[in-house]
Tab-separated table of C-alpha atoms in Angstrom:
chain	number	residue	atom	x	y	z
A	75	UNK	CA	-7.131	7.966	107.722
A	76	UNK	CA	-4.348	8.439	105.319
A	77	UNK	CA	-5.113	8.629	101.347
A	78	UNK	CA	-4.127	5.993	99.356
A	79	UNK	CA	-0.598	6.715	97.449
A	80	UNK	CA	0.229	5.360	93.654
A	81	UNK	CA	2.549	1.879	94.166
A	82	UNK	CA	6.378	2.353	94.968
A	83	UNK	CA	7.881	2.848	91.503
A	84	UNK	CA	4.744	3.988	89.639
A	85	UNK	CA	4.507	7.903	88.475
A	86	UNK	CA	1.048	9.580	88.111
A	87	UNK	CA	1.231	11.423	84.456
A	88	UNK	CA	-0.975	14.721	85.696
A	89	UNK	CA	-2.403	16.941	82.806
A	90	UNK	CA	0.111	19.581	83.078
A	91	UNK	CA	2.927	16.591	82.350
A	92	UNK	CA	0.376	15.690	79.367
A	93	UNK	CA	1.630	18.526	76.155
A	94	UNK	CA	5.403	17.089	76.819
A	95	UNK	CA	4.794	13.290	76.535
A	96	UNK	CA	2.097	13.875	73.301
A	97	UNK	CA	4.660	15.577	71.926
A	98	UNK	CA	7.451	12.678	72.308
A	99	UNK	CA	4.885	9.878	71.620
A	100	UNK	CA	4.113	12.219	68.326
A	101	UNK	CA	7.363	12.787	67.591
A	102	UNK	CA	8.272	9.378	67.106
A	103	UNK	CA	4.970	7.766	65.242
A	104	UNK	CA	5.537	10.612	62.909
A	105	UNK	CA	9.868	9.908	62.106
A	106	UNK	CA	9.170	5.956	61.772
A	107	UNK	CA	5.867	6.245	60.149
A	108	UNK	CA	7.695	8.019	57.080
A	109	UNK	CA	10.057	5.275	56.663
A	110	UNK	CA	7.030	2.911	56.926
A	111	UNK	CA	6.238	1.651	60.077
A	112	UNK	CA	2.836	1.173	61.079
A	113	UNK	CA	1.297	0.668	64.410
A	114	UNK	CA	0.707	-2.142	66.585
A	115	UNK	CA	-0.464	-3.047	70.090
A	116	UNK	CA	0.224	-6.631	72.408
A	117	UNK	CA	-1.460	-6.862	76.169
A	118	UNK	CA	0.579	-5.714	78.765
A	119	UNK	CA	0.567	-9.659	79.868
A	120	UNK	CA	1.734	-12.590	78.338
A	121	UNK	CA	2.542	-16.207	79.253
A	122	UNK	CA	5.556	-16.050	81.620
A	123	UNK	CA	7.168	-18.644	79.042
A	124	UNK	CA	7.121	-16.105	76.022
A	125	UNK	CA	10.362	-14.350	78.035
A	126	UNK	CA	11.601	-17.112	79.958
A	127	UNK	CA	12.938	-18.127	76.229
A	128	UNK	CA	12.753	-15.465	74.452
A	129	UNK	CA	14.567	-13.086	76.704
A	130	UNK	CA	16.330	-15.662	78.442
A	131	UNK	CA	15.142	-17.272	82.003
A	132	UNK	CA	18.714	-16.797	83.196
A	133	UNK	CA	18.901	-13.149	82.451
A	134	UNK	CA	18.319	-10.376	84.950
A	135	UNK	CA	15.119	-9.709	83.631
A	136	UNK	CA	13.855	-12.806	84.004
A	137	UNK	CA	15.258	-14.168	86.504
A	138	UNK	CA	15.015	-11.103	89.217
A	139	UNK	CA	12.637	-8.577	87.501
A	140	UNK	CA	9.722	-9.768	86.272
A	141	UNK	CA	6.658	-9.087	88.044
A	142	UNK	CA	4.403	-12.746	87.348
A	143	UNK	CA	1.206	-14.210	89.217
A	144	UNK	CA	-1.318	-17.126	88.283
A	145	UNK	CA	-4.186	-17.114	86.683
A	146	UNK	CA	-7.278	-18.587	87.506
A	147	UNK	CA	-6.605	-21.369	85.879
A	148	UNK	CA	-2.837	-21.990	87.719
A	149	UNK	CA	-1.047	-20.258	84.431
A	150	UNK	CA	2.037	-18.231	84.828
A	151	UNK	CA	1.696	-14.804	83.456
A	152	UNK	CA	3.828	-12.097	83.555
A	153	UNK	CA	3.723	-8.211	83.470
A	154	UNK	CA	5.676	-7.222	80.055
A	155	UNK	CA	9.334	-6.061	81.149
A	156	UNK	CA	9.978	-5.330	77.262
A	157	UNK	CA	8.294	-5.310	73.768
A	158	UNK	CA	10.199	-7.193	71.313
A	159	UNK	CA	8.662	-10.469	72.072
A	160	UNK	CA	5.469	-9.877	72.280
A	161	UNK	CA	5.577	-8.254	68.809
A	162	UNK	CA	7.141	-11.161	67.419
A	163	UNK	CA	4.965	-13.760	68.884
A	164	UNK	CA	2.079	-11.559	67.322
A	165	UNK	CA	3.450	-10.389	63.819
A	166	UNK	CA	4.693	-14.486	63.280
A	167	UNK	CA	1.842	-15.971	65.116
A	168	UNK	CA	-0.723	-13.927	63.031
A	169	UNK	CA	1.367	-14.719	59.443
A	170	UNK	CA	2.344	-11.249	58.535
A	171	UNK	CA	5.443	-11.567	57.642
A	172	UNK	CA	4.116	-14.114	54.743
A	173	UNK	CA	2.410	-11.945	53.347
A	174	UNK	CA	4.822	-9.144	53.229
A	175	UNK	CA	8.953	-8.901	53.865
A	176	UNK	CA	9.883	-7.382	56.088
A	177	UNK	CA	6.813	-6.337	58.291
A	178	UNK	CA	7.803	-3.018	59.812
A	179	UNK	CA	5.905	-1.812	63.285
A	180	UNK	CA	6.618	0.509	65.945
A	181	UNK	CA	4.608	0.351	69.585
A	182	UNK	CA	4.566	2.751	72.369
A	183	UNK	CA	3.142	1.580	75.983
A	184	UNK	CA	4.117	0.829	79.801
A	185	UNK	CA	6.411	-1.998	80.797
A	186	UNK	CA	7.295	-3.324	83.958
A	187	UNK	CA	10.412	-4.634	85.718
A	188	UNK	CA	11.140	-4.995	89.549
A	189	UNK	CA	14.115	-3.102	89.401
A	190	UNK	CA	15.110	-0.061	92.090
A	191	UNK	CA	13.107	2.679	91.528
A	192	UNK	CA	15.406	5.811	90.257
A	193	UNK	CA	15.233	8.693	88.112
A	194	UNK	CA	14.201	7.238	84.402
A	195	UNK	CA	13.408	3.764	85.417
A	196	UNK	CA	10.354	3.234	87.425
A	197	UNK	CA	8.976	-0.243	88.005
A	198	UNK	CA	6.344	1.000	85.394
A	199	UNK	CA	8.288	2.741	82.410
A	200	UNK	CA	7.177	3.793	78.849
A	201	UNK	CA	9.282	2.250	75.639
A	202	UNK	CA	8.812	3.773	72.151
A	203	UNK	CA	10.041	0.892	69.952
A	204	UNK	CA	9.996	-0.613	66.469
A	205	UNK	CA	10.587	-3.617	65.053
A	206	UNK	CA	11.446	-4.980	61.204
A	207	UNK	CA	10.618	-8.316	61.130
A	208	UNK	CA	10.990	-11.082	58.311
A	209	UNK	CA	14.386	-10.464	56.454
A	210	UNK	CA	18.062	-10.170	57.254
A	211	UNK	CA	20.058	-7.690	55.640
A	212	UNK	CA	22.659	-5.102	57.142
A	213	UNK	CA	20.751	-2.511	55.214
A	214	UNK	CA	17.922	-2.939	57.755
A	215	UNK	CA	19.485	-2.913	60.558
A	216	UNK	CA	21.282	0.729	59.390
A	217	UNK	CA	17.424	1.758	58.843
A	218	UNK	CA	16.832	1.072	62.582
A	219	UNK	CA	19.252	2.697	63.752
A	220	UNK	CA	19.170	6.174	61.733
A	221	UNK	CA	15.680	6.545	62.227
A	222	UNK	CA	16.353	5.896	66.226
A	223	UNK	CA	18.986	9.176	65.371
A	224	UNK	CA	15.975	11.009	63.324
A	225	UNK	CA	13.743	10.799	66.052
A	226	UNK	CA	16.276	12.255	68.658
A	227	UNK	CA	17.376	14.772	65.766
A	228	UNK	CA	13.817	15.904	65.339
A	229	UNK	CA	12.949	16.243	69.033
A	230	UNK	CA	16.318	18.679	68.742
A	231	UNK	CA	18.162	16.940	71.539
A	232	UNK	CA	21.963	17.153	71.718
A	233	UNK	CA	24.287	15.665	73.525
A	234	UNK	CA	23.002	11.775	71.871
A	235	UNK	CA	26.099	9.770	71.522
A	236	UNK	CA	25.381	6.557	69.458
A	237	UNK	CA	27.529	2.984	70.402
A	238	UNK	CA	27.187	0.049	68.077
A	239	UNK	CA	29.070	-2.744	67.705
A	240	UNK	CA	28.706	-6.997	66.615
A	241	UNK	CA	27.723	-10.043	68.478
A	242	UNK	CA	28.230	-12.235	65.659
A	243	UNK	CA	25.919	-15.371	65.288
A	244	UNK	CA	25.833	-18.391	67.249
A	245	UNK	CA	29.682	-20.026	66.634
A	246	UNK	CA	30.608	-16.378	67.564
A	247	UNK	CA	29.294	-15.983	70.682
A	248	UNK	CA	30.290	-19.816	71.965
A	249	UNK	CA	33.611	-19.057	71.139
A	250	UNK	CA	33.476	-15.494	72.856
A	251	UNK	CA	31.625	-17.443	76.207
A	252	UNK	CA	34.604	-19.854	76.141
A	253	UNK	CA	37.204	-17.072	76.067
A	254	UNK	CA	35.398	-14.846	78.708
A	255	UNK	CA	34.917	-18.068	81.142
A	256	UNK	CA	38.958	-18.450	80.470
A	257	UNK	CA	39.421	-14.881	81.286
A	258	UNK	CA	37.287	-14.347	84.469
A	259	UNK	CA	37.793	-17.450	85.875
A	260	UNK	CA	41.262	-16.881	87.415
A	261	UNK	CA	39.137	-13.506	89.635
A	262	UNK	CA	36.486	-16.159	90.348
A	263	UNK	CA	36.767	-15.731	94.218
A	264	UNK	CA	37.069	-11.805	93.890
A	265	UNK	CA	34.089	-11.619	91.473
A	266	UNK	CA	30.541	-10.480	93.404
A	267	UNK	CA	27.900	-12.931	93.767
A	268	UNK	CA	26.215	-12.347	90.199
A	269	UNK	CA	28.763	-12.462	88.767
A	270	UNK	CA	30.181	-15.966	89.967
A	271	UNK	CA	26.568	-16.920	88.948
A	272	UNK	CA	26.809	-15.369	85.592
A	273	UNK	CA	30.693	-17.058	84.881
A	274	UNK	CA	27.987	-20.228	84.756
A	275	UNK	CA	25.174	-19.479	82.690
A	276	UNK	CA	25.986	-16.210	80.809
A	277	UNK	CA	28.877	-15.028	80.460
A	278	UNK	CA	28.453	-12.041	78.341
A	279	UNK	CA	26.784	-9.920	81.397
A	280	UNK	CA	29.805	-10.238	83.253
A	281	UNK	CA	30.991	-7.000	80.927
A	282	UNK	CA	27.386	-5.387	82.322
A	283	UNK	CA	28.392	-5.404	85.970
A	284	UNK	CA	29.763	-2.386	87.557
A	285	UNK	CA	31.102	-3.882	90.953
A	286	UNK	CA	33.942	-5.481	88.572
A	287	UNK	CA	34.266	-2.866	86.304
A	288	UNK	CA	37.762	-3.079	86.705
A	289	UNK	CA	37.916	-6.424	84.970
A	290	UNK	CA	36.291	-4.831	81.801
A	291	UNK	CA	39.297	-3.629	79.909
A	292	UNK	CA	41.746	-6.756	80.004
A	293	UNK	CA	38.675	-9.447	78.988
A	294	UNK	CA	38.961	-10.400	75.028
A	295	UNK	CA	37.145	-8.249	72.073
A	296	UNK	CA	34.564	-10.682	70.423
A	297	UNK	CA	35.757	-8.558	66.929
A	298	UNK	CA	39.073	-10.757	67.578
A	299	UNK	CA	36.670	-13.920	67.281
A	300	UNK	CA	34.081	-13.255	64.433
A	301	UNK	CA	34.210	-15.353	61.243
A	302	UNK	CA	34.663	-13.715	58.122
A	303	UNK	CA	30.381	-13.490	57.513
A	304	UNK	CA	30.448	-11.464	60.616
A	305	UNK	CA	32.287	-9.288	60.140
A	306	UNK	CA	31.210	-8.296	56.853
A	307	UNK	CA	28.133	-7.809	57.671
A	308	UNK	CA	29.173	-5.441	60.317
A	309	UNK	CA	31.603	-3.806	58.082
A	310	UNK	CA	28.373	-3.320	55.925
A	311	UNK	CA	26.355	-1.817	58.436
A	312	UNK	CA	28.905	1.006	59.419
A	313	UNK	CA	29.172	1.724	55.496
A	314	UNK	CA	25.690	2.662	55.426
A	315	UNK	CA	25.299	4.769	58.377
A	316	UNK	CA	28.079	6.346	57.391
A	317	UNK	CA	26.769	7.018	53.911
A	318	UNK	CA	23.200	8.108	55.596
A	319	UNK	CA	25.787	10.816	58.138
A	320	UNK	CA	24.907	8.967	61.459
A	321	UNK	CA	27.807	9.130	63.938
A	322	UNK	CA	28.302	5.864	65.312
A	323	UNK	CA	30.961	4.640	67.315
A	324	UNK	CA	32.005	1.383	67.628
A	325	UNK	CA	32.506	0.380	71.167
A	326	UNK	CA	32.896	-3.827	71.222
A	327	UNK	CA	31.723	-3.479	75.129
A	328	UNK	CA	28.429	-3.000	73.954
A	329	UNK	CA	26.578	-6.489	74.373
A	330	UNK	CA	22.597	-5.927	75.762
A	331	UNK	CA	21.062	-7.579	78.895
A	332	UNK	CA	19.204	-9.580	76.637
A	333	UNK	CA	19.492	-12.993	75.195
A	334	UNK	CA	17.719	-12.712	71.707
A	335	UNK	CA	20.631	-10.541	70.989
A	336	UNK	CA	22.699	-11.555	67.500
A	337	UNK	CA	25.132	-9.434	65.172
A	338	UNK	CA	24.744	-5.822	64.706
A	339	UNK	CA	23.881	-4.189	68.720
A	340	UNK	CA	23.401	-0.469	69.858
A	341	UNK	CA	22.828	1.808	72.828
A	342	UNK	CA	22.356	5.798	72.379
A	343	UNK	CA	24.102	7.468	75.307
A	344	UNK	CA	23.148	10.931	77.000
A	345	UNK	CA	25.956	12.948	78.624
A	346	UNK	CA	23.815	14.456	81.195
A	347	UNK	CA	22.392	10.835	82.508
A	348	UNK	CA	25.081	9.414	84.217
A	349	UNK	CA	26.475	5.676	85.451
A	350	UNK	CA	24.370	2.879	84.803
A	351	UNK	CA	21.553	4.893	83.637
A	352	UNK	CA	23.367	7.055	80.756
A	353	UNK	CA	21.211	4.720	77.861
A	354	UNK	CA	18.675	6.424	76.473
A	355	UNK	CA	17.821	3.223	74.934
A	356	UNK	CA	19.070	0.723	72.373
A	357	UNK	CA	18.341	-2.270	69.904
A	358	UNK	CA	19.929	-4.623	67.559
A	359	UNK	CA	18.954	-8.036	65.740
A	360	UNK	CA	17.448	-11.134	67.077
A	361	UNK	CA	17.610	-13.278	64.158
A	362	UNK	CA	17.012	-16.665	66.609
A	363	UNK	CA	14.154	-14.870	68.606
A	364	UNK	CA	10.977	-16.618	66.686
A	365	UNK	CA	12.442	-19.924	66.679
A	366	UNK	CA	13.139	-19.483	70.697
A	367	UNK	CA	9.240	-19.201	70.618
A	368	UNK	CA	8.178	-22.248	68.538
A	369	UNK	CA	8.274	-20.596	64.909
A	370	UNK	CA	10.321	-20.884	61.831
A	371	UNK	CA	13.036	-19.443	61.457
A	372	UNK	CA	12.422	-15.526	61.272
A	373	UNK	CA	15.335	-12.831	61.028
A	374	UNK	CA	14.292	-9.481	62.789
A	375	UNK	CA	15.926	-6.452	63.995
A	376	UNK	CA	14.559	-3.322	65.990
A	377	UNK	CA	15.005	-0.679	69.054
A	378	UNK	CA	13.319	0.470	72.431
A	379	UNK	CA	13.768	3.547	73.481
A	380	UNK	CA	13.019	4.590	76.915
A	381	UNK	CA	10.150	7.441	77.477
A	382	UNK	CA	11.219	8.802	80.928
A	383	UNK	CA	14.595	9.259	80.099
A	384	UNK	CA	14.712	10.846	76.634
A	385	UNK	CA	11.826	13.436	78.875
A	386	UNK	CA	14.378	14.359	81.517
A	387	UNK	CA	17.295	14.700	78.800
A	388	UNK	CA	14.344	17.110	76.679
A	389	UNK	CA	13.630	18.645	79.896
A	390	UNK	CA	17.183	19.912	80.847
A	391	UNK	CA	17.951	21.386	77.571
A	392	UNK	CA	14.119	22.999	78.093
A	393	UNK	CA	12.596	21.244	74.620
A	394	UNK	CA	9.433	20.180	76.056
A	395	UNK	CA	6.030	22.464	75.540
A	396	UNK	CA	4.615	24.333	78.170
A	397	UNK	CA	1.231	23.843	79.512
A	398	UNK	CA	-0.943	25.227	76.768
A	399	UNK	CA	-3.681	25.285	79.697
A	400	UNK	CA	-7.081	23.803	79.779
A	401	UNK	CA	-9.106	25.860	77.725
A	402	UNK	CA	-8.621	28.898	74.962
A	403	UNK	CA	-11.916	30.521	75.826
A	404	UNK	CA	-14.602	30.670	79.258
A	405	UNK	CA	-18.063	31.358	78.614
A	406	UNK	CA	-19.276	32.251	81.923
A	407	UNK	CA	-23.177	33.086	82.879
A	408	UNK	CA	-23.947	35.878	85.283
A	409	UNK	CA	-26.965	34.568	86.768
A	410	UNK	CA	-28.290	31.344	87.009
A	411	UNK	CA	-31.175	31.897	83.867
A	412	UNK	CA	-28.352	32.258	81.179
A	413	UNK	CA	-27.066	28.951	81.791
A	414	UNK	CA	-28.612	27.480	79.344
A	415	UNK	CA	-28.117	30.295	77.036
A	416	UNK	CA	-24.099	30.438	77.807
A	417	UNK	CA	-24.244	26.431	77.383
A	418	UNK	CA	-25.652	26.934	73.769
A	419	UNK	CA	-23.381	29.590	72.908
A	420	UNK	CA	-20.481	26.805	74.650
A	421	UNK	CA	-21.160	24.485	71.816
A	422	UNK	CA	-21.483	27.292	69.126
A	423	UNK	CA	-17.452	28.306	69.914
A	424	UNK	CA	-16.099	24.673	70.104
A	425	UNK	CA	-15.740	24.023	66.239
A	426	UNK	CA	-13.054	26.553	66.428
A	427	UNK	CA	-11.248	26.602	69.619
A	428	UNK	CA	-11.213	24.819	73.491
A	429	UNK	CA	-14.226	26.005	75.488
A	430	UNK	CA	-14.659	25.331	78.921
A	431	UNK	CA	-18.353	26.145	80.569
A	432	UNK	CA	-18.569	28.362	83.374
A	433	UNK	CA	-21.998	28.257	85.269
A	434	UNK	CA	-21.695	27.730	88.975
A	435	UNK	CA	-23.079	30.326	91.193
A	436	UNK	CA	-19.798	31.984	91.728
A	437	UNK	CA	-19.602	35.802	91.272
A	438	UNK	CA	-18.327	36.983	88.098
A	439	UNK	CA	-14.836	38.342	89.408
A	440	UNK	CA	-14.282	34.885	90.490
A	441	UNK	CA	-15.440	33.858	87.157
A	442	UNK	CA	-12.595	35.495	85.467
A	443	UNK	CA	-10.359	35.030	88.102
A	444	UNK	CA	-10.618	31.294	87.605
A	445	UNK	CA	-10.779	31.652	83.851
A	446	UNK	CA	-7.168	32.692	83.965
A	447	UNK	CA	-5.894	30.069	86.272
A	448	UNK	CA	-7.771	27.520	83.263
A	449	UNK	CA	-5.095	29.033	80.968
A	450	UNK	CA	-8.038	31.170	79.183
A	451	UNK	CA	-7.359	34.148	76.837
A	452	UNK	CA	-10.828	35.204	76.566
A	453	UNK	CA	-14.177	35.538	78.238
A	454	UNK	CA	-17.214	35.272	76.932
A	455	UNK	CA	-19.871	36.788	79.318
A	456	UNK	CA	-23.893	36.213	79.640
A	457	UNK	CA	-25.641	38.039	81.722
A	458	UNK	CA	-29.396	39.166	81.931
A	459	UNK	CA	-28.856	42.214	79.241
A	460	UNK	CA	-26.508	40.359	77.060
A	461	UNK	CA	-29.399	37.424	76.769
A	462	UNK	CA	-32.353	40.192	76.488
A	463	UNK	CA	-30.036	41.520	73.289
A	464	UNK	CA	-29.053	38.622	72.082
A	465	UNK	CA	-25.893	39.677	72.252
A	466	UNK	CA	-22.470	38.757	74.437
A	467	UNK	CA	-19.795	40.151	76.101
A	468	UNK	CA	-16.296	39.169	74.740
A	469	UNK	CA	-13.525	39.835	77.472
A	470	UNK	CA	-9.399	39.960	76.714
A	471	UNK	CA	-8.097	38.576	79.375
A	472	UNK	CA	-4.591	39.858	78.906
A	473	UNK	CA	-5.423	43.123	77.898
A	474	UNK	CA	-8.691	43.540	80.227
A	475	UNK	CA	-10.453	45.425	76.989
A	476	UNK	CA	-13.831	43.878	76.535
A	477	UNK	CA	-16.410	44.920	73.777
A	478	UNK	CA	-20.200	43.118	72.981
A	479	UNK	CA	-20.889	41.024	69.604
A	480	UNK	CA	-24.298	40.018	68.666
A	481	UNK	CA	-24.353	36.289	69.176
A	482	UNK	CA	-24.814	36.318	65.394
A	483	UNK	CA	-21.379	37.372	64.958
A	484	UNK	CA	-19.908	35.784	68.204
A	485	UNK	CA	-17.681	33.340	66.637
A	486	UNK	CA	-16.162	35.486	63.942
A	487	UNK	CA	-15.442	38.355	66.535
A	488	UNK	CA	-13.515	35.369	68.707
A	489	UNK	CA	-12.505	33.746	65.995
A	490	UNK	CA	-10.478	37.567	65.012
A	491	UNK	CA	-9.536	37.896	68.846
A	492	UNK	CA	-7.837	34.666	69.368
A	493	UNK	CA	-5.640	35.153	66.162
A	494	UNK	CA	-4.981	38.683	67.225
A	495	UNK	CA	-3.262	37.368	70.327
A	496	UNK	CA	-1.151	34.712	68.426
């Protein structure tokens, strides 16, 4: 009988996979964690409502991605395809943001969307985000962005290109449906079958799809359709990454697949990920997001970035750490009396390094044979004489020198061996 595999569009993180994403997941707590941001955590399920309107239930997400089942009590839940609001719903559901303005927190964790399974984008996928919640100024949303351009600047990855560019608020975007409706309507009967659905209910992914890509370049610029607010606030938010030296470039095809979306948007490209999936990931402000769940009226701004992708960019340009191996040290027994003395000597050694515990009846050659596939750099060996002096033997495993400490000196002499090596 065949062994059961992980589900289509799932990826098994195995340990030797594990030093590269701790050091991405690190990476980032530690860049948004000096501006301020402090952790937080929401379930992996909500109420199917909570992106139905926040997200938007005629959106792709919604609409064809979303992975959703009952409860036992006939409640629609659905598997999180993105973070933004769930934090919101907790941050303004729980207060915070009365008792301090703005409440800044950054997540990390596994979403889910029902989309074809390709390099970067599984149907389970990691997003490092953050989001500033609770005031509106263009100053914040420059502060989401540059630290989205720290963290890829501290990870040492090149070849980032960063797109921003305005949505306006809600007169701004009516007036930019109406004029891409007037635009696309003409091509209706050419247009593919989303995107005769989208001419209907949202308009603004018809610049998303690539099957019409042609279209793209003749349709309006919503810049030619802002107010004067608008665009001032824009105009703000390029002085200020400017003044902090983050290249942006304005691109006014930039517009999100999501609905919360208002004013200042961004992606951050990668020139080795190409097509549709080039995004590393991207943000912007969703001023109208709370009151799409049922709260007052909170402004809030923030980014995802997805895991996968930044990994195979870090990957390519070979940024990630190696396998640092399982252990820094073996103690091995000879016979099967001196387990219990190599067990004690085990916990003696793990104050100051990684110790794995060698006491299966194995020989000793396969001992150390082993000990190097474990990643080891030395050996610590009990046998009958080494217990009868109360001593043991200490064994370089890249050098294949070997000497015997008294047990009373044992962690000093490995202590002195492992820093010799380094």
């Amino acid at each position: 009988m065949a062994g059961i595999a992980a589900p289509r569009g799932t990826h098994d993180i195995l340990p030797a996979e594990a030093p590269a994403w701790r050091w991405l997941l690190d990476t980032h707590s530690r860049v948004v964690e000096s501006y301020g941001y402090r952790p937080i955590a929401t379930p992996v399920f909500e109420a199917t409502e909570l992106f139905a309107r926040g997200v938007g239930a005629e959106t792709d997400v919604v609409e064809k991605q979303m992975f959703t089942f009952e409860d036992r009590g006939g409640r629609s839940l659905a598997l999180r395809p993105e973070g933004t609001a769930g934090v919101v719903r907790a941050v303004v559901g729980a207060h915070l943001e009365q008792e301090r303005r703005p409440v800044r927190v950054h997540y990390q964790g596994p979403m889910f969307r029902a989309e074809r399974p390709q390099a970067g984008r599984q149907h389970q996928f990691t997003h490092l985000g953050v989001e500033c919640i609770g005031e509106r100024s263009p100053h914040l949303d420059a502060e989401i962005v540059e630290m989205a351009w720290r963290f890829f600047q501290a990870l040492g990855l090149e070849g980032v290109q960063l797109q921003v560019n305005t949505l306006g608020d809600a007169e701004d975007r009516r007036r930019y449906r109406e004029a891409l409706v007037a635009y696309y309507a003409p091509f209706r009967e050419r247009l593919c079958d989303d995107c005769r659905r989208r001419l209907e209910v949202n308009p603004l992914r018809l610049l998303d799809c690539k099957k019409d890509a042609d279209l793209v370049p003749g349709a309006p610029l919503i810049w030619e359709l802002l107010d004067a607010g608008s665009k001032a606030h824009f105009t703000a938010v390029l002085a200020s990454l400017e003044a902090a030296e983050v290249p942006a470039a304005v691109n006014h095809r930039i517009v999100r697949g999501l609905d919360y979306y208002a004013d200042t948007v961004f992606e951050l490209w990668h020139e080795s990920l190409h097509g549709a999936q080039n995004a590393l990931g991207g943000g912007g402000r969703y001023d109208g997001l709370a009151e799409l769940l049922g709260f007052a009226t909170t402004p809030g701004v923030g980014y995802a970035l997805g895991a996968e992708r930044i990994l195979i960019a870090a990957e390519q340009q070979q940024l990630t750490p190696q396998d640092a191996g399982d252990c820094d040290i073996v103690v091995c027994s000879v016979e099967g009396p001196q387990a219990e003395r190599a067990a004690e000597i085990a916990r003696l050694l793990r104050g100051d390094a990684r110790v794995v515990l060698d006491v299966s009846d194995r020989r000793l050659d396969r001992k150390l044979r082993q000990s190097d596939k474990l990643g080891a750099r030395l050996a610590v060996i009990v046998g009958e004489e080494e217990e009868r002096a109360e001593e043991a033997t200490v064994r370089d495993l890249a050098a294949h020198t070997q000497q015997r400490v008294p047990t009373s000196q044992l962690a000093d002499a490995v202590r002195h061996a492992l820093d010799a090596q380094r």
